[in-house]
Coordinates of C-alpha atoms in Angstrom, one line a residue:
X1 CA -21.1 -3.1 15.1
X2 CA -21.8 -3.5 11.4
X3 CA -21.0 -0.5 9.2
X4 CA -23.9 1.3 7.6
X5 CA -24.0 3.0 4.2
X6 CA -25.0 6.6 4.8
X7 CA -23.4 6.8 8.2
X8 CA -20.0 8.3 9.2
X9 CA -17.3 5.9 8.0
X10 CA -15.2 4.2 10.8
X11 CA -11.5 5.0 10.5
X12 CA -9.2 2.7 8.7
X13 CA -7.0 0.6 11.0
X14 CA -3.5 -0.1 9.6
X15 CA -0.2 -1.2 11.1
X16 CA 2.2 0.3 8.6
X17 CA 2.3 2.9 5.8
X18 CA 4.8 1.6 3.3
X19 CA 4.3 4.4 0.7
X20 CA 3.1 8.0 0.9
X21 CA 1.9 10.0 3.8
X22 CA -0.3 8.4 6.4
X23 CA -3.9 9.3 5.8
X24 CA -7.4 8.6 7.1
X25 CA -10.9 9.8 6.6
X26 CA -10.7 12.4 9.3
X27 CA -7.4 13.7 7.8
X28 CA -9.0 14.3 4.3
X29 CA -11.8 16.7 4.9
X30 CA -13.5 17.9 1.8
X31 CA -12.1 15.1 -0.3
X32 CA -13.9 12.1 -1.8
X33 CA -11.9 9.0 -0.6
X34 CA -11.6 5.7 -2.4
X35 CA -10.0 2.9 -0.5
X36 CA -8.9 0.0 -2.6
X37 CA -8.6 -3.1 -0.4
X38 CA -6.6 -5.9 -1.9
X39 CA -4.4 -8.8 -1.1
X40 CA -0.9 -9.2 -2.5
X41 CA -1.7 -12.8 -3.5
X42 CA -4.9 -11.9 -5.4
X43 CA -4.7 -12.0 -9.2
X44 CA -8.0 -10.2 -9.7
X45 CA -6.8 -7.3 -7.6
X46 CA -3.9 -6.7 -10.1
X47 CA -5.7 -7.7 -13.3
X48 CA -8.5 -5.1 -12.9
X49 CA -9.1 -3.5 -9.5
X50 CA -5.7 -1.8 -8.9
X51 CA -5.4 -0.6 -12.6
X52 CA -8.9 0.9 -12.2
X53 CA -7.9 2.6 -9.0
X54 CA -4.8 4.0 -10.6
X55 CA -6.9 5.3 -13.5
X56 CA -9.2 7.1 -11.1
X57 CA -6.3 8.6 -9.2
X58 CA -4.7 9.9 -12.3
X59 CA -7.9 11.3 -13.7
X60 CA -9.6 12.8 -10.6
X61 CA -7.0 13.6 -7.9
X62 CA -6.9 17.2 -9.0
X63 CA -10.7 17.3 -8.8
X64 CA -10.9 16.2 -5.1
X65 CA -10.4 12.4 -5.1
X66 CA -8.0 10.8 -2.8
X67 CA -7.1 7.1 -3.4
X68 CA -5.6 4.9 -0.7
X69 CA -4.5 1.3 -1.0
X70 CA -4.9 -1.1 1.9
X71 CA -3.4 -4.5 1.7
X72 CA -5.2 -7.0 3.9
X73 CA -5.0 -10.7 4.7
X74 CA -7.6 -13.3 5.4
X75 CA -5.8 -16.3 3.9
X76 CA -2.3 -17.2 2.6
X77 CA -0.6 -15.4 5.4
X78 CA 2.8 -16.5 4.2
X79 CA 2.3 -14.4 1.0
X80 CA -0.2 -11.7 2.1
X81 CA 2.1 -10.0 4.5
X82 CA 4.0 -6.7 5.1
X83 CA 7.3 -7.9 3.6
X84 CA 5.7 -8.7 0.3
X85 CA 3.8 -5.4 0.3
X86 CA 7.1 -3.5 0.8
X87 CA 8.5 -5.5 -2.2
X88 CA 5.5 -4.5 -4.2
X89 CA 5.8 -0.8 -3.3
X90 CA 9.5 -0.5 -3.7
X91 CA 10.3 -2.8 -6.6
X92 CA 7.0 -3.7 -8.2
X93 CA 7.5 -7.4 -7.3
X94 CA 4.5 -9.7 -7.1
X95 CA 4.2 -13.1 -5.6
X96 CA 2.2 -16.3 -5.6
X97 CA -0.9 -16.6 -7.7
X98 CA -0.5 -13.0 -8.8
X99 CA 2.9 -13.7 -10.2
X100 CA 1.7 -16.7 -12.0
X101 CA -1.4 -15.0 -13.5
X102 CA 0.4 -11.9 -14.6
X103 CA 3.3 -13.9 -16.0
X104 CA 0.9 -16.1 -18.1
X105 CA -0.7 -12.9 -19.5
X106 CA 2.6 -11.3 -20.4
X107 CA 1.9 -8.3 -18.1
X108 CA 5.2 -8.3 -16.3
X109 CA 8.6 -6.9 -17.3
X110 CA 11.6 -8.8 -15.9
X111 CA 9.1 -10.4 -13.5
X112 CA 7.9 -7.0 -12.2
X113 CA 5.0 -4.7 -12.7
X114 CA 5.6 -2.3 -15.6
X115 CA 4.1 0.5 -13.6
X116 CA 4.3 2.0 -10.1
X117 CA 1.2 2.3 -7.9
X118 CA 1.0 6.1 -7.4
X119 CA -1.1 6.4 -4.3
X120 CA -0.4 5.8 -0.6
X121 CA -0.2 2.1 0.5
X122 CA -0.7 0.6 3.9
X123 CA -0.9 -2.8 5.6
X124 CA -4.2 -3.7 7.4
X125 CA -3.7 -4.2 11.1
X126 CA -3.5 -8.0 11.8
X127 CA -4.1 -9.5 15.2
X128 CA -3.5 -13.0 16.4
X129 CA -6.9 -14.7 16.4
X130 CA -7.9 -16.1 19.8
X131 CA -10.7 -18.6 20.5
X132 CA -13.3 -15.9 20.6
X133 CA -15.8 -17.0 17.9
X134 CA -19.0 -18.0 19.6
X135 CA -21.8 -20.0 18.1
X136 CA -23.7 -16.8 17.6
X137 CA -20.7 -15.2 15.8
X138 CA -20.5 -18.2 13.5
X139 CA -24.3 -18.1 12.8
X140 CA -24.1 -14.3 12.0
X141 CA -21.2 -15.0 9.6
X142 CA -23.2 -17.7 7.9
X143 CA -26.5 -15.8 7.6
X144 CA -24.7 -12.8 6.0
X145 CA -23.5 -15.1 3.3
X146 CA -26.2 -17.7 3.0
X147 CA -29.5 -15.7 3.1
X148 CA -31.7 -18.9 3.1
X149 CA -29.7 -20.7 5.7
X150 CA -32.6 -21.0 8.2
X151 CA -34.7 -22.6 5.5
X152 CA -32.2 -25.3 4.7
X153 CA -32.7 -28.9 6.1
X154 CA -31.1 -29.4 9.5
X155 CA -28.5 -31.8 8.1
X156 CA -27.4 -29.2 5.5
X157 CA -27.3 -26.5 8.2
X158 CA -24.9 -28.7 10.2
X159 CA -22.6 -29.2 7.2
X160 CA -22.5 -25.4 6.7
X161 CA -21.8 -24.8 10.3
X162 CA -18.9 -27.3 10.3
X163 CA -17.4 -25.7 7.2
X164 CA -17.6 -22.3 8.9
X165 CA -16.0 -23.6 12.1
X166 CA -13.2 -25.2 10.1
X167 CA -12.7 -21.9 8.2
X168 CA -12.3 -19.9 11.4
X169 CA -10.0 -22.6 12.9
X170 CA -7.8 -22.3 9.8
X171 CA -7.3 -18.6 10.2
X172 CA -4.2 -17.3 12.0
X173 CA -5.0 -13.6 12.1
X174 CA -7.9 -11.2 12.1
X175 CA -7.6 -8.1 9.8
X176 CA -9.1 -5.1 11.5
X177 CA -10.1 -2.9 8.5
X178 CA -11.3 -6.0 6.6
X179 CA -13.6 -7.0 9.5
X180 CA -14.5 -3.4 10.5
X181 CA -16.1 -2.8 7.1
X182 CA -17.6 -6.4 6.9
X183 CA -15.8 -7.0 3.6
X184 CA -16.5 -10.3 1.8
X185 CA -13.2 -10.7 0.0
X186 CA -10.8 -8.9 -2.3
X187 CA -10.7 -6.7 -4.2
X188 CA -13.1 -4.5 -2.3
X189 CA -13.8 -0.8 -2.7
X190 CA -14.7 1.6 0.1
X191 CA -16.1 5.0 -1.0
X192 CA -16.5 7.9 1.4
X193 CA -17.9 11.3 0.5
X194 CA -16.5 14.8 1.2
X195 CA -18.2 14.8 4.6
X196 CA -16.7 11.5 5.8
X197 CA -19.9 9.5 5.2
X198 CA -19.7 5.9 3.9
X199 CA -21.4 5.9 0.5
X200 CA -20.4 2.5 -0.9
X201 CA -18.7 -0.7 0.1
X202 CA -18.5 -3.2 -2.7
X203 CA -16.7 -6.5 -3.4
X204 CA -15.4 -7.7 -6.8
X205 CA -15.6 -6.1 -10.2
X206 CA -17.2 -2.7 -10.0
X207 CA -17.6 -1.2 -13.5
X208 CA -19.8 1.6 -12.1
X209 CA -17.1 2.9 -9.8
X210 CA -16.0 5.7 -12.0
X211 CA -19.6 7.0 -12.4
X212 CA -20.0 6.8 -8.6
X213 CA -16.8 8.8 -8.1
X214 CA -17.9 11.4 -10.6
X215 CA -21.3 11.8 -8.9
X216 CA -19.7 12.3 -5.4
X217 CA -17.2 14.8 -6.8
X218 CA -20.2 16.9 -8.0
X219 CA -22.0 16.9 -4.7

């Protein structure tokens, strides 16, 4: 079932909390909750999304905001995993493309982040993917991302279908929180109000996020 803005948020599904106390929407009544969903091997997550989340935590935690970080994985499973999340939380170590990008920008100190992520961190629950994707599942996936799919020539539709099939065949795991909130990639931001209602679910850069948090804190 697809999540709906304005409806009660489904609970996060995580396998491990590697930092901070375990938390979920039903355990944070009266708090606005921002969930920063990222991948360890995701340069953009560390260049702008996580610093933004840290800023919001530092500025608004005393005003009723709870920030949670959930590391997910929909690719590069050799890097986007629990072991590397633990290394990040405990030592500030980054890997893969994140390490390369931050090193090139001079944003690491002795190969590590110069700051500590201050809010709780968890690993999305990953399940081995079985051969469960039906043709209808693949079509739904495509139509959510290619709005004019049904208006495309038949030959082009077939090409898109084949690419989608290959994509799913290449996946090893399904990430429960990532799929539960129908996220499109990382970084993504899940925003839940004081009553546990889902108010926003956005992918990519989100310059309006602070204004959205402020408005929810005032409600």
